[in-house]
Amino acid sequence: CSNTPKPWLTTLAQEGLLLKLVRPAYESPEVFILAPDRHRIGPRFNEINSAIERSIDLLTDQRVNFGMVNEEDLAALPASAKALIWPLPYCPADETFERVLDWVNAGGTLYLSGHIGFDATRKPTRSGRLAQLGLPETTAVAPFDTPEELWSEEPVESKVGEGRVLYAPYPLELRGDESNGAVYGRLVDLAGLQRIAVEPQDAGVRVLSNPTVEGGRLYMLARRYGARDPRPVTLPAAGVTVDLAERGFAFVLTGPQGETQAVESQGQVTIGDATIARGDGHYALCALHGRDLRLSAELLVLPHHCGEVKLSAGLLSGKSTLWLGAPGTEGAVMQLPAADAEGY
């Protein structure tokens, strides 16, 4: 083994301590990305897989929880599914297309991109599929042969049975474009999906969440872009505000009554109207024994590589033990500090 310092190992160990507090429970999502499996194996598989990754990026930007499903597993699509996103389907098997069509007729909302008029052998023999989806018929074009003029076409909506279809008449996910997010946002609105709220709404922050066995919830936030200065972002569902640096991330763990059991972020952390901590880098605060951070007698501070973490006097009130880095470890118990002039 090398004796070279590996500070990230400390971070990974401390992150494990926070995640040990979480017991996730499964929650079936309302929207699924349907992977276009029929043509993922071939000479341009890398471009197809990159298109699927762009689809994931675009949907994550919408702040909705989602799942993935393969074409061969459509029969197992859960009843929770309200929307399907089918990027570049191109040449699905007839059985796959019929399953999707039946699902839409029954009330589902479908998004697809590019022409779908090719059979499983990649020959343009299924041009009638667009009409079955209530869409105008056009000449079948393979995704990599799409003429340039099609890329400026507007997405089309149709109603099929009890369901709806949103169709981009070009292989949208093959190219990265800022306008693509609006198309996915249109799908989310069309299907009536509820986004996870953040304030401000234009914060450029992705959010996913997962329920816990105890009835609480874990929220995961990630800031994609913006100025380098930390930006305050509020999660109304938890009543928590965190500072997110450029490409920074945060965790917020709540209990069954909405109590804040753990927070990880950068800069300043506020619960309700009270700022409870400030740091000059990335750090986490965890209540032990499943209580609220403000009420727990024991508090675990995970400093990662943060030079200084300042805790408010209000947060420390009623605390009997303050752990640094790892609970139950010799030398990890801290003396509760006296508050400074600012109450930290």
mmCIF file of N, CA and C in Angstrom, residues 252-323:
data_model
loop_
_atom_site.group_PDB
_atom_site.id
_atom_site.type_symbol
_atom_site.label_atom_id
_atom_site.label_comp_id
_atom_site.label_asym_id
_atom_site.label_seq_id
_atom_site.Cartn_x
_atom_site.Cartn_y
_atom_site.Cartn_z
ATOM 1 N N VAL A 252 -30.608 16.201 2.419
ATOM 2 C CA VAL A 252 -31.465 16.585 3.544
ATOM 3 C C VAL A 252 -32.293 15.362 3.906
ATOM 4 N N LEU A 253 -32.188 14.926 5.161
ATOM 5 C CA LEU A 253 -32.944 13.764 5.637
ATOM 6 C C LEU A 253 -33.986 14.237 6.633
ATOM 7 N N THR A 254 -35.258 13.912 6.352
ATOM 8 C CA THR A 254 -36.341 14.265 7.277
ATOM 9 C C THR A 254 -36.956 13.004 7.869
ATOM 10 N N GLY A 255 -37.580 13.172 9.025
ATOM 11 C CA GLY A 255 -38.248 12.069 9.692
ATOM 12 C C GLY A 255 -39.735 12.032 9.368
ATOM 13 N N PRO A 256 -40.471 11.108 9.977
ATOM 14 C CA PRO A 256 -41.887 10.933 9.655
ATOM 15 C C PRO A 256 -42.752 12.140 9.982
ATOM 16 N N GLN A 257 -42.327 12.988 10.918
ATOM 17 C CA GLN A 257 -43.086 14.192 11.262
ATOM 18 C C GLN A 257 -42.500 15.434 10.594
ATOM 19 N N GLY A 258 -41.603 15.227 9.625
ATOM 20 C CA GLY A 258 -40.986 16.356 8.938
ATOM 21 C C GLY A 258 -39.775 16.929 9.653
ATOM 22 N N GLU A 259 -39.363 16.307 10.771
ATOM 23 C CA GLU A 259 -38.209 16.814 11.511
ATOM 24 C C GLU A 259 -36.927 16.618 10.692
ATOM 25 N N THR A 260 -36.009 17.557 10.794
ATOM 26 C CA THR A 260 -34.753 17.493 10.048
ATOM 27 C C THR A 260 -33.745 16.677 10.840
ATOM 28 N N GLN A 261 -33.386 15.510 10.318
ATOM 29 C CA GLN A 261 -32.492 14.611 11.044
ATOM 30 C C GLN A 261 -31.038 14.717 10.590
ATOM 31 N N ALA A 262 -30.819 15.183 9.359
ATOM 32 C CA ALA A 262 -29.449 15.335 8.863
ATOM 33 C C ALA A 262 -29.441 16.318 7.702
ATOM 34 N N VAL A 263 -28.363 17.069 7.590
ATOM 35 C CA VAL A 263 -28.158 17.997 6.471
ATOM 36 C C VAL A 263 -26.694 17.933 6.067
ATOM 37 N N GLU A 264 -26.443 17.867 4.775
ATOM 38 C CA GLU A 264 -25.077 17.951 4.262
ATOM 39 C C GLU A 264 -25.056 18.977 3.136
ATOM 40 N N SER A 265 -24.132 19.915 3.202
ATOM 41 C CA SER A 265 -24.074 20.943 2.167
ATOM 42 C C SER A 265 -22.797 21.754 2.333
ATOM 43 N N GLN A 266 -22.804 22.939 1.735
ATOM 44 C CA GLN A 266 -21.698 23.872 1.894
ATOM 45 C C GLN A 266 -22.246 25.167 2.510
ATOM 46 N N GLY A 267 -21.352 25.968 3.059
ATOM 47 C CA GLY A 267 -21.743 27.299 3.515
ATOM 48 C C GLY A 267 -22.702 27.285 4.687
ATOM 49 N N GLN A 268 -23.835 27.954 4.507
ATOM 50 C CA GLN A 268 -24.784 28.181 5.598
ATOM 51 C C GLN A 268 -25.963 27.222 5.500
ATOM 52 N N VAL A 269 -26.420 26.726 6.657
ATOM 53 C CA VAL A 269 -27.593 25.852 6.734
ATOM 54 C C VAL A 269 -28.631 26.516 7.629
ATOM 55 N N THR A 270 -29.856 26.632 7.117
ATOM 56 C CA THR A 270 -30.943 27.268 7.853
ATOM 57 C C THR A 270 -32.137 26.333 7.905
ATOM 58 N N ILE A 271 -32.724 26.183 9.086
ATOM 59 C CA ILE A 271 -33.973 25.422 9.253
ATOM 60 C C ILE A 271 -35.034 26.419 9.702
ATOM 61 N N GLY A 272 -36.088 26.536 8.912
ATOM 62 C CA GLY A 272 -37.086 27.557 9.205
ATOM 63 C C GLY A 272 -36.454 28.930 9.047
ATOM 64 N N ASP A 273 -36.518 29.716 10.109
ATOM 65 C CA ASP A 273 -35.922 31.055 10.078
ATOM 66 C C ASP A 273 -34.582 31.127 10.792
ATOM 67 N N ALA A 274 -34.123 29.991 11.320
ATOM 68 C CA ALA A 274 -32.918 30.013 12.153
ATOM 69 C C ALA A 274 -31.737 29.377 11.424
ATOM 70 N N THR A 275 -30.647 30.133 11.306
ATOM 71 C CA THR A 275 -29.409 29.583 10.758
ATOM 72 C C THR A 275 -28.734 28.769 11.847
ATOM 73 N N ILE A 276 -28.464 27.491 11.570
ATOM 74 C CA ILE A 276 -27.929 26.603 12.602
ATOM 75 C C ILE A 276 -26.442 26.334 12.452
ATOM 76 N N ALA A 277 -25.875 26.576 11.254
ATOM 77 C CA ALA A 277 -24.456 26.281 11.060
ATOM 78 C C ALA A 277 -23.911 27.053 9.875
ATOM 79 N N ARG A 278 -22.601 27.283 9.928
ATOM 80 C CA ARG A 278 -21.880 27.889 8.821
ATOM 81 C C ARG A 278 -20.544 27.162 8.664
ATOM 82 N N GLY A 279 -20.131 26.983 7.418
ATOM 83 C CA GLY A 279 -18.850 26.326 7.171
ATOM 84 C C GLY A 279 -18.167 26.936 5.974
ATOM 85 N N ASP A 280 -16.827 26.785 5.922
ATOM 86 C CA ASP A 280 -16.088 27.334 4.790
ATOM 87 C C ASP A 280 -15.860 26.288 3.705
ATOM 88 N N GLY A 281 -16.593 25.205 3.780
ATOM 89 C CA GLY A 281 -16.485 24.143 2.785
ATOM 90 C C GLY A 281 -17.647 23.187 2.918
ATOM 91 N N HIS A 282 -17.436 21.927 2.513
ATOM 92 C CA HIS A 282 -18.494 20.922 2.536
ATOM 93 C C HIS A 282 -18.479 20.187 3.877
ATOM 94 N N TYR A 283 -19.652 20.030 4.490
ATOM 95 C CA TYR A 283 -19.738 19.361 5.793
ATOM 96 C C TYR A 283 -21.149 18.814 5.981
ATOM 97 N N ALA A 284 -21.329 18.031 7.044
ATOM 98 C CA ALA A 284 -22.651 17.464 7.339
ATOM 99 C C ALA A 284 -22.899 17.488 8.845
ATOM 100 N N LEU A 285 -24.188 17.588 9.205
ATOM 101 C CA LEU A 285 -24.644 17.519 10.587
ATOM 102 C C LEU A 285 -25.685 16.416 10.683
ATOM 103 N N CYS A 286 -25.536 15.527 11.665
ATOM 104 C CA CYS A 286 -26.464 14.399 11.806
ATOM 105 C C CYS A 286 -26.922 14.288 13.255
ATOM 106 N N ALA A 287 -28.238 14.192 13.442
ATOM 107 C CA ALA A 287 -28.777 13.889 14.767
ATOM 108 C C ALA A 287 -28.741 12.377 14.957
ATOM 109 N N LEU A 288 -28.395 11.946 16.137
ATOM 110 C CA LEU A 288 -28.392 10.514 16.425
ATOM 111 C C LEU A 288 -29.708 10.115 17.076
ATOM 112 N N HIS A 289 -30.047 8.825 16.935
ATOM 113 C CA HIS A 289 -31.244 8.251 17.541
ATOM 114 C C HIS A 289 -32.533 8.766 16.906
ATOM 115 N N GLY A 290 -32.458 9.239 15.655
ATOM 116 C CA GLY A 290 -33.667 9.553 14.907
ATOM 117 C C GLY A 290 -34.412 10.798 15.345
ATOM 118 N N ARG A 291 -33.746 11.712 15.997
ATOM 119 C CA ARG A 291 -34.426 12.922 16.455
ATOM 120 C C ARG A 291 -34.101 14.104 15.541
ATOM 121 N N ASP A 292 -34.767 15.229 15.781
ATOM 122 C CA ASP A 292 -34.488 16.457 15.050
ATOM 123 C C ASP A 292 -33.110 16.975 15.447
ATOM 124 N N LEU A 293 -32.400 17.571 14.490
ATOM 125 C CA LEU A 293 -31.082 18.136 14.774
ATOM 126 C C LEU A 293 -31.105 19.085 15.966
ATOM 127 N N ARG A 294 -32.180 19.861 16.081
ATOM 128 C CA ARG A 294 -32.259 20.877 17.124
ATOM 129 C C ARG A 294 -32.641 20.314 18.476
ATOM 130 N N LEU A 295 -33.171 19.076 18.501
ATOM 131 C CA LEU A 295 -33.656 18.497 19.753
ATOM 132 C C LEU A 295 -32.825 17.323 20.239
ATOM 133 N N SER A 296 -32.031 16.738 19.355
ATOM 134 C CA SER A 296 -31.245 15.574 19.719
ATOM 135 C C SER A 296 -30.193 15.926 20.763
ATOM 136 N N ALA A 297 -30.013 15.031 21.728
ATOM 137 C CA ALA A 297 -28.997 15.251 22.761
ATOM 138 C C ALA A 297 -27.597 15.008 22.212
ATOM 139 N N GLU A 298 -27.508 14.200 21.142
ATOM 140 C CA GLU A 298 -26.210 13.900 20.543
ATOM 141 C C GLU A 298 -26.195 14.387 19.103
ATOM 142 N N LEU A 299 -25.092 15.043 18.732
ATOM 143 C CA LEU A 299 -24.955 15.596 17.393
ATOM 144 C C LEU A 299 -23.638 15.122 16.795
ATOM 145 N N LEU A 300 -23.711 14.616 15.567
ATOM 146 C CA LEU A 300 -22.526 14.167 14.848
ATOM 147 C C LEU A 300 -22.160 15.210 13.793
ATOM 148 N N VAL A 301 -20.930 15.709 13.841
ATOM 149 C CA VAL A 301 -20.424 16.668 12.868
ATOM 150 C C VAL A 301 -19.445 15.942 11.949
ATOM 151 N N LEU A 302 -19.720 15.980 10.644
ATOM 152 C CA LEU A 302 -18.851 15.367 9.654
ATOM 153 C C LEU A 302 -18.201 16.485 8.843
ATOM 154 N N PRO A 303 -16.962 16.850 9.163
ATOM 155 C CA PRO A 303 -16.372 18.047 8.554
ATOM 156 C C PRO A 303 -15.806 17.832 7.152
ATOM 157 N N HIS A 304 -15.685 16.556 6.707
ATOM 158 C CA HIS A 304 -15.051 16.260 5.418
ATOM 159 C C HIS A 304 -13.718 17.021 5.349
ATOM 160 N N HIS A 305 -13.572 17.951 4.408
ATOM 161 C CA HIS A 305 -12.329 18.721 4.316
ATOM 162 C C HIS A 305 -12.577 20.191 4.638
ATOM 163 N N CYS A 306 -13.656 20.432 5.353
ATOM 164 C CA CYS A 306 -13.996 21.801 5.722
ATOM 165 C C CYS A 306 -13.028 22.271 6.820
ATOM 166 N N GLY A 307 -12.459 23.459 6.631
ATOM 167 C CA GLY A 307 -11.519 23.963 7.619
ATOM 168 C C GLY A 307 -12.179 24.329 8.932
ATOM 169 N N GLU A 308 -13.398 24.880 8.863
ATOM 170 C CA GLU A 308 -14.085 25.319 10.072
ATOM 171 C C GLU A 308 -15.588 25.171 9.907
ATOM 172 N N VAL A 309 -16.244 24.592 10.904
ATOM 173 C CA VAL A 309 -17.696 24.525 10.970
ATOM 174 C C VAL A 309 -18.121 25.225 12.250
ATOM 175 N N LYS A 310 -18.962 26.252 12.126
ATOM 176 C CA LYS A 310 -19.445 26.993 13.282
ATOM 177 C C LYS A 310 -20.905 26.636 13.515
ATOM 178 N N LEU A 311 -21.216 26.196 14.723
ATOM 179 C CA LEU A 311 -22.563 25.792 15.099
ATOM 180 C C LEU A 311 -23.213 26.883 15.936
ATOM 181 N N SER A 312 -24.503 27.127 15.696
ATOM 182 C CA SER A 312 -25.198 28.175 16.437
ATOM 183 C C SER A 312 -25.417 27.751 17.879
ATOM 184 N N ALA A 313 -25.477 28.741 18.754
ATOM 185 C CA ALA A 313 -25.760 28.460 20.163
ATOM 186 C C ALA A 313 -27.123 27.804 20.305
ATOM 187 N N GLY A 314 -28.076 28.201 19.452
ATOM 188 C CA GLY A 314 -29.398 27.587 19.511
ATOM 189 C C GLY A 314 -29.357 26.113 19.164
ATOM 190 N N LEU A 315 -28.514 25.721 18.200
ATOM 191 C CA LEU A 315 -28.380 24.307 17.842
ATOM 192 C C LEU A 315 -27.750 23.517 18.973
ATOM 193 N N LEU A 316 -26.780 24.109 19.652
ATOM 194 C CA LEU A 316 -26.070 23.400 20.711
ATOM 195 C C LEU A 316 -26.860 23.334 22.016
ATOM 196 N N SER A 317 -27.893 24.143 22.122
ATOM 197 C CA SER A 317 -28.687 24.146 23.360
ATOM 198 C C SER A 317 -29.283 22.763 23.623
ATOM 199 N N GLY A 318 -29.069 22.238 24.795
ATOM 200 C CA GLY A 318 -29.623 20.936 25.177
ATOM 201 C C GLY A 318 -28.789 19.759 24.741
ATOM 202 N N LYS A 319 -27.656 19.997 24.075
ATOM 203 C CA LYS A 319 -26.799 18.900 23.633
ATOM 204 C C LYS A 319 -25.951 18.410 24.802
ATOM 205 N N SER A 320 -25.838 17.079 24.906
ATOM 206 C CA SER A 320 -24.973 16.500 25.931
ATOM 207 C C SER A 320 -23.668 15.997 25.333
ATOM 208 N N THR A 321 -23.708 15.609 24.043
ATOM 209 C CA THR A 321 -22.511 15.061 23.404
ATOM 210 C C THR A 321 -22.407 15.567 21.979
ATOM 211 N N LEU A 322 -21.205 15.975 21.622
ATOM 212 C CA LEU A 322 -20.927 16.420 20.265
ATOM 213 C C LEU A 322 -19.799 15.551 19.723
ATOM 214 N N TRP A 323 -20.123 14.796 18.662
ATOM 215 C CA TRP A 323 -19.139 13.896 18.062
ATOM 216 C C TRP A 323 -18.556 14.541 16.814
#
